[in-house]
Short mmCIF file of C-alpha atoms and ligand atoms in Angstrom, two decimals:
data_model
loop_
_atom_site.label_atom_id
_atom_site.label_comp_id
_atom_site.label_asym_id
_atom_site.label_seq_id
_atom_site.Cartn_x
_atom_site.Cartn_y
_atom_site.Cartn_z
CA MET A 120 0.04 0.08 0.03
CA VAL A 121 1.22 3.67 -0.76
CA ARG A 122 2.12 5.56 2.10
CA HIS A 123 0.93 9.12 2.14
CA PHE A 124 1.57 11.83 4.32
CA THR A 125 -1.30 14.06 3.93
CA GLU A 126 -1.85 14.81 7.64
CA LEU A 127 -0.04 14.10 10.83
CA SER A 128 -2.53 11.39 11.80
CA ASP A 129 -1.41 9.30 8.77
CA LEU A 130 1.63 8.43 11.01
CA GLY A 131 -0.47 7.53 13.91
CA SER A 132 0.87 8.37 17.42
CA GLU A 133 3.65 5.60 17.50
CA GLY A 134 4.63 6.21 14.01
CA LEU A 135 4.96 10.17 14.85
CA LEU A 136 7.41 9.29 17.62
CA ARG A 137 9.36 6.91 15.52
CA VAL A 138 9.50 9.68 12.79
CA LEU A 139 11.08 12.12 15.70
CA ASP A 140 13.36 9.35 16.48
CA ALA A 141 14.73 8.88 12.96
CA ALA A 142 14.96 12.63 12.71
CA ASP A 143 17.23 12.68 15.68
CA ARG A 144 19.21 10.11 14.35
CA PHE A 145 19.67 11.86 11.07
CA GLN A 146 20.56 15.09 12.80
CA VAL A 147 23.51 13.22 14.49
CA GLN A 148 24.38 11.39 11.33
CA ARG A 149 24.69 14.57 9.24
CA GLY A 150 28.13 15.10 7.57
CA SER A 151 29.36 11.64 8.65
CA PRO A 152 30.02 8.81 6.15
CA SER A 153 27.65 6.70 7.58
CA HIS A 154 24.59 8.97 7.08
CA PRO A 155 22.08 6.39 5.06
CA ARG A 156 21.40 7.05 1.59
CA PRO A 157 18.20 5.07 1.14
CA LEU A 158 17.12 7.36 -1.85
CA ALA A 159 19.80 6.34 -4.03
CA GLY A 160 18.38 5.91 -7.43
CA LYS A 161 15.07 7.55 -6.72
CA SER A 162 13.76 10.76 -7.96
CA ILE A 163 11.15 13.03 -5.74
CA ALA A 164 9.29 15.67 -7.43
CA LEU A 165 8.75 18.86 -5.17
CA ILE A 166 6.21 20.95 -6.39
CA PHE A 167 5.44 24.49 -5.10
CA GLU A 168 2.16 26.45 -6.10
CA LYS A 169 3.09 29.08 -3.30
CA ALA A 170 6.36 30.56 -2.14
CA SER A 171 8.67 28.89 0.27
CA THR A 172 12.40 29.19 1.74
CA ARG A 173 12.55 26.66 4.38
CA THR A 174 10.40 23.78 2.84
CA ARG A 175 11.98 24.03 -0.36
CA LEU A 176 15.52 24.11 1.11
CA SER A 177 14.93 21.24 3.51
CA LEU A 178 13.41 19.06 1.18
CA GLU A 179 15.64 19.44 -1.57
CA VAL A 180 18.88 19.18 0.71
CA ALA A 181 17.12 16.15 2.37
CA VAL A 182 16.42 14.11 -1.05
CA VAL A 183 20.41 14.98 -2.03
CA GLU A 184 21.50 13.78 1.33
CA LEU A 185 19.48 10.79 1.23
CA GLY A 186 21.06 10.00 -1.86
CA GLY A 187 18.02 11.09 -4.07
CA HIS A 188 17.51 13.55 -6.88
CA PRO A 189 15.19 16.21 -6.25
CA ILE A 190 13.07 17.84 -9.07
CA VAL A 191 11.43 21.28 -8.27
CA LEU A 192 8.45 22.32 -10.06
CA SER A 193 6.57 25.35 -9.73
CA THR A 194 2.92 26.16 -10.94
CA GLU A 195 4.23 28.82 -13.31
CA GLY A 196 7.13 26.90 -14.66
CA SER A 197 4.89 23.64 -15.31
CA GLN A 198 1.74 22.88 -16.85
CA LEU A 199 -0.01 22.94 -13.51
CA GLY A 200 -0.25 26.72 -14.33
CA ARG A 201 -2.01 26.29 -17.39
CA GLY A 202 -4.57 24.25 -16.16
CA GLU A 203 -3.56 20.64 -16.54
CA PRO A 204 -5.90 18.63 -13.92
CA ILE A 205 -4.17 17.24 -10.98
CA PRO A 206 -5.22 13.44 -11.67
CA ASP A 207 -3.53 13.84 -15.24
CA THR A 208 -0.41 15.30 -13.41
CA ALA A 209 -0.53 12.66 -10.88
CA ARG A 210 -0.43 9.83 -13.22
CA VAL A 211 2.50 11.42 -15.28
CA LEU A 212 4.29 11.90 -11.94
CA SER A 213 3.67 8.24 -10.81
CA ARG A 214 5.54 6.79 -14.18
CA MET A 215 8.51 9.01 -13.61
CA VAL A 216 9.34 9.79 -9.87
CA HIS A 217 9.10 7.67 -6.62
CA ALA A 218 7.46 10.30 -4.48
CA VAL A 219 5.85 13.74 -4.56
CA THR A 220 5.61 16.71 -2.07
CA LEU A 221 3.09 19.23 -2.71
CA ARG A 222 2.67 22.83 -1.34
CA THR A 223 -0.74 24.18 -2.67
CA PHE A 224 -3.76 26.32 -1.46
CA GLU A 225 -6.88 24.20 -1.42
CA HIS A 226 -6.34 20.97 0.57
CA GLU A 227 -8.38 19.05 -1.62
CA ARG A 228 -5.65 19.32 -4.32
CA LEU A 229 -3.44 17.60 -2.03
CA LEU A 230 -6.16 14.82 -1.58
CA GLU A 231 -6.79 14.71 -5.22
CA LEU A 232 -3.40 14.02 -6.02
CA SER A 233 -2.65 11.41 -3.35
CA ARG A 234 -6.03 9.69 -4.45
CA VAL A 235 -4.65 9.22 -8.10
CA SER A 236 -0.72 8.90 -7.13
CA SER A 237 0.61 5.44 -7.09
CA VAL A 238 3.69 6.95 -5.44
CA PRO A 239 3.76 8.57 -1.86
CA VAL A 240 2.30 12.23 -1.59
CA LEU A 241 3.71 14.46 1.02
CA ASN A 242 2.00 17.42 2.48
CA ALA A 243 4.34 20.46 2.11
CA LEU A 244 1.72 22.88 3.51
CA THR A 245 -1.94 23.56 2.38
CA ASP A 246 -4.43 26.11 3.42
CA GLN A 247 -5.57 23.67 6.07
CA SER A 248 -2.65 22.26 7.52
CA HIS A 249 1.36 21.99 7.65
CA PRO A 250 2.32 18.73 9.18
CA MET A 251 5.98 18.82 8.19
CA GLN A 252 6.17 21.93 10.38
CA LEU A 253 4.86 20.27 13.46
CA LEU A 254 7.47 17.55 12.98
CA ALA A 255 10.26 20.03 13.21
CA ASP A 256 8.50 21.78 16.35
CA LEU A 257 8.06 18.61 18.27
CA GLN A 258 11.67 17.40 17.41
CA ILE A 259 13.09 20.49 19.00
CA ILE A 260 10.79 20.48 21.86
CA ARG A 261 11.50 16.84 22.78
CA ARG A 262 15.21 17.28 22.33
CA ALA A 263 15.14 20.52 24.75
CA ARG A 264 12.91 18.98 27.41
CA SER A 265 13.23 15.35 26.81
CA ARG A 266 9.46 14.86 26.59
CA LEU A 267 6.44 16.04 24.71
CA GLN A 268 3.66 14.83 27.50
CA ASP A 269 3.22 16.73 30.91
CA LEU A 270 3.97 20.12 29.14
CA SER A 271 1.81 22.99 28.55
CA TYR A 272 1.49 24.19 25.15
CA ALA A 273 0.18 27.84 23.86
CA TRP A 274 -0.88 28.77 20.30
CA ILE A 275 -1.31 32.59 20.14
CA GLY A 276 -2.70 34.08 16.69
CA ASP A 277 -4.46 32.82 13.71
CA GLY A 278 -6.56 29.81 13.83
CA ASN A 279 -4.66 28.60 10.73
CA ASN A 280 -2.82 26.00 8.90
CA MET A 281 -0.39 25.80 11.62
CA ALA A 282 -2.96 26.02 14.45
CA ASN A 283 -4.84 23.06 12.79
CA SER A 284 -1.75 20.73 12.72
CA TRP A 285 -0.77 21.74 16.57
CA ILE A 286 -4.51 20.69 17.25
CA GLU A 287 -3.84 17.32 15.43
CA ALA A 288 -0.58 16.87 17.08
CA ALA A 289 -2.38 17.55 20.57
CA GLY A 290 -4.87 14.80 19.51
CA LEU A 291 -2.27 12.29 18.52
CA LEU A 292 -0.09 12.84 21.52
CA GLY A 293 -2.75 13.77 24.30
CA LEU A 294 -1.17 17.30 24.81
CA GLN A 295 -2.49 20.20 26.83
CA LEU A 296 -2.84 23.23 24.19
CA THR A 297 -4.52 26.37 24.95
CA LEU A 298 -5.29 28.55 21.81
CA ALA A 299 -5.63 32.40 21.89
CA CYS A 300 -7.24 33.58 18.63
CA PRO A 301 -9.50 36.63 17.81
CA ARG A 302 -13.13 36.08 17.74
CA GLY A 303 -13.80 35.18 14.17
CA TYR A 304 -10.39 33.76 13.45
CA GLU A 305 -10.63 30.57 15.65
CA PRO A 306 -9.79 27.21 14.25
CA ASP A 307 -12.68 24.93 12.65
CA GLU A 308 -14.68 23.68 15.57
CA ARG A 309 -14.70 20.25 13.86
CA GLU A 310 -10.69 19.90 14.15
CA LEU A 311 -10.99 20.87 17.96
CA GLU A 312 -13.60 18.18 18.48
CA ARG A 313 -11.91 15.35 16.75
CA ALA A 314 -8.51 16.35 18.61
CA ARG A 315 -10.60 16.41 21.90
CA GLN A 316 -11.92 12.75 20.89
CA ARG A 317 -8.70 11.50 20.45
CA GLY A 318 -7.48 12.85 23.96
CA ALA A 319 -6.23 16.45 23.58
CA ARG A 320 -6.82 18.72 26.34
CA LEU A 321 -7.91 21.96 24.35
CA LYS A 322 -8.89 25.25 25.60
CA LEU A 323 -9.87 28.09 23.19
CA VAL A 324 -9.40 31.66 24.63
CA HIS A 325 -9.20 35.22 23.29
CA ASP A 326 -6.46 36.70 25.16
CA ALA A 327 -2.80 36.23 24.45
CA ARG A 328 -1.52 36.43 28.13
CA GLN A 329 -4.51 34.05 29.31
CA ALA A 330 -3.04 31.35 26.69
CA ALA A 331 0.50 32.08 27.68
CA ALA A 332 -0.07 31.76 31.65
CA GLY A 333 2.19 28.88 32.82
CA ALA A 334 3.18 27.65 29.22
CA ASP A 335 6.13 25.80 28.69
CA VAL A 336 5.90 26.35 24.80
CA ILE A 337 4.39 29.27 23.37
CA SER A 338 4.02 29.16 19.32
CA THR A 339 2.93 31.78 16.83
CA ASP A 340 2.71 32.28 13.17
CA VAL A 341 1.80 35.20 10.81
CA PHE A 342 -1.58 36.72 10.95
CA THR A 343 -1.84 36.95 7.14
CA SER A 344 -0.93 33.59 5.43
CA MET A 345 -0.25 33.14 1.87
CA GLY A 346 -3.33 33.62 -0.20
CA GLN A 347 -5.01 35.97 2.32
CA GLU A 348 -3.02 39.14 1.29
CA ARG A 349 -6.14 40.90 0.39
CA GLU A 350 -7.28 40.60 4.12
CA ARG A 351 -4.28 42.00 5.52
CA GLU A 352 -5.50 45.32 6.98
CA ALA A 353 -8.71 43.90 8.50
CA ARG A 354 -6.77 41.18 9.83
CA LEU A 355 -4.17 43.61 11.47
CA GLN A 356 -6.82 45.25 13.29
CA ALA A 357 -8.47 42.14 14.13
CA PHE A 358 -5.15 40.72 15.56
CA ALA A 359 -4.30 43.72 17.66
CA GLY A 360 -3.45 42.47 21.25
CA MET A 361 -2.40 39.09 19.79
CA CYS A 362 1.50 39.86 19.48
CA VAL A 363 3.67 37.72 21.62
CA THR A 364 5.52 40.42 23.42
CA ARG A 365 7.97 40.24 26.37
CA GLU A 366 5.22 40.70 28.61
CA VAL A 367 3.00 37.89 27.24
CA VAL A 368 6.19 35.56 27.50
CA ALA A 369 6.59 36.69 31.27
CA ALA A 370 3.19 35.02 31.60
CA ALA A 371 4.33 31.75 30.75
CA ALA A 372 6.68 29.15 32.67
CA PRO A 373 10.15 30.08 33.37
CA GLN A 374 12.35 29.59 30.40
CA ALA A 375 9.40 28.70 28.04
CA MET A 376 10.13 28.08 24.73
CA VAL A 377 9.20 30.54 22.11
CA LEU A 378 8.38 29.12 18.41
CA HIS A 379 7.56 30.56 15.15
CA CYS A 380 7.57 28.54 11.74
CA LEU A 381 8.97 31.58 10.07
CA PRO A 382 8.86 33.65 8.18
CA ALA A 383 8.30 36.23 11.00
CA HIS A 384 6.79 39.94 10.93
CA ARG A 385 8.58 41.62 13.86
CA GLY A 386 6.04 43.80 15.58
CA GLU A 387 3.05 42.15 14.06
CA GLU A 388 2.62 38.38 15.68
CA ILE A 389 5.90 38.36 17.52
CA ALA A 390 7.89 41.23 19.00
CA ALA A 391 11.38 41.56 17.80
CA ASP A 392 13.30 41.49 21.15
CA VAL A 393 11.20 37.85 21.57
CA LEU A 394 12.25 36.78 18.26
CA GLU A 395 15.82 37.48 19.03
CA GLY A 396 15.66 36.80 22.89
CA PRO A 397 17.08 34.10 24.73
CA GLN A 398 13.85 31.90 24.84
CA SER A 399 13.55 31.98 20.99
CA HIS A 400 14.25 28.64 19.42
CA VAL A 401 13.25 29.72 15.90
CA TRP A 402 16.50 29.09 14.20
CA ASP A 403 16.99 25.40 15.77
CA GLN A 404 13.10 25.08 14.51
CA ALA A 405 14.07 25.87 11.02
CA GLU A 406 17.11 23.51 10.95
CA ALA A 407 14.97 20.93 12.33
CA ARG A 408 12.92 21.36 9.06
CA LEU A 409 15.90 19.20 7.40
CA HIS A 410 16.00 16.46 9.78
CA THR A 411 12.43 16.12 10.16
CA ALA A 412 12.04 15.96 6.15
CA LYS A 413 14.49 13.36 5.84
CA ALA A 414 12.60 11.28 8.68
CA ALA A 415 9.28 12.23 6.73
CA LEU A 416 10.58 10.73 3.29
CA GLU A 417 12.20 7.90 5.05
CA TRP A 418 8.72 7.24 6.55
CA ALA A 419 6.94 7.42 3.37
CA LEU A 420 9.54 5.52 1.04
CA MET A 421 11.14 2.99 3.06
CA PRO A 422 8.12 1.35 5.43
CA ASP A 423 9.66 -0.45 8.22
CA ASP A 424 6.54 -2.48 8.91
N1 CP B 605 8.02 27.34 7.74
C1 CP B 605 7.99 27.15 6.45
O1 CP B 605 7.17 26.63 6.12
O2 CP B 605 8.56 27.88 5.66
P1 CP B 605 8.58 28.25 4.17
O3 CP B 605 7.26 28.91 3.85
O4 CP B 605 9.77 29.13 3.84
O5 CP B 605 8.58 26.78 3.60
N1 NVA B 606 0.53 30.15 7.83
C1 NVA B 606 1.63 30.31 6.99
C2 NVA B 606 2.77 29.23 7.37
C3 NVA B 606 3.79 29.59 6.36
C4 NVA B 606 4.88 28.71 6.79
C5 NVA B 606 1.22 30.32 5.68
O1 NVA B 606 0.33 29.57 5.19
O2 NVA B 606 1.40 31.52 4.85
#
């Protein structure tokens, strides 16, 4: 059976932890001659219908360091931009490459690709979720705190793709997560309910300090995601008071970790002195994209069970 990684739940709770173990191993092995090259002789298509720095870099470098050959395609530079249907594209990709990663807008586009593709499809961000980023976030938290459970997590900002993936992670791992979002920008109630049923302890509030109170990890993201540029002014107004400032961080547990998937807008969702401050882990978080990208590719292409 083909292994697609469209959501964190495709991994399952145990699979997720095994992927994080693999990422830790890849981190240690980096640069050593013993670094495994399981993708030797394999080509991986990396398709971007939206901009990217970290995801593009991490996936491309991951494929190369695993011994494979990455092929980057963009909407503009391929027939996707001229309207070639996803199912046609999927059938062609399946005959030429060994896996496909896709960054796109509607999540349904990713699902459509995965339904038709006979090679693994991995989610490199959609409007709905960003599971690869969560792998990196969880990897660095576990490395820093030696555990993921028994920590208190805060999400401050938009109820967006990143928030949805945090909610999903909370469900898979039984985490305690408080989300502070402005009214009208909360995550989808169905995502919250699904995660609660899986064991997440979730709280939804509308105040940044309330979410941060006692938190061990504070995460945030841009207020205006890719594709929402026309909403920027309205969003800036709606999100007033949601910036992760020093005062917000002071409400958290001592030495709380501050995360941001990047790119960051200093002074909007995060204060410059917090982003650059001693509790910020954003550069480790960015680096972890590489180790976890390798682990995700290995999970999809080299099933061990
Ligand atoms: N965090 C993240 O996915 O960054 P990019 O948009 O640069 O890929
Ligand atoms: N929520 C952001 C994440 C960027 C990595 C976006 O979708 O633009």
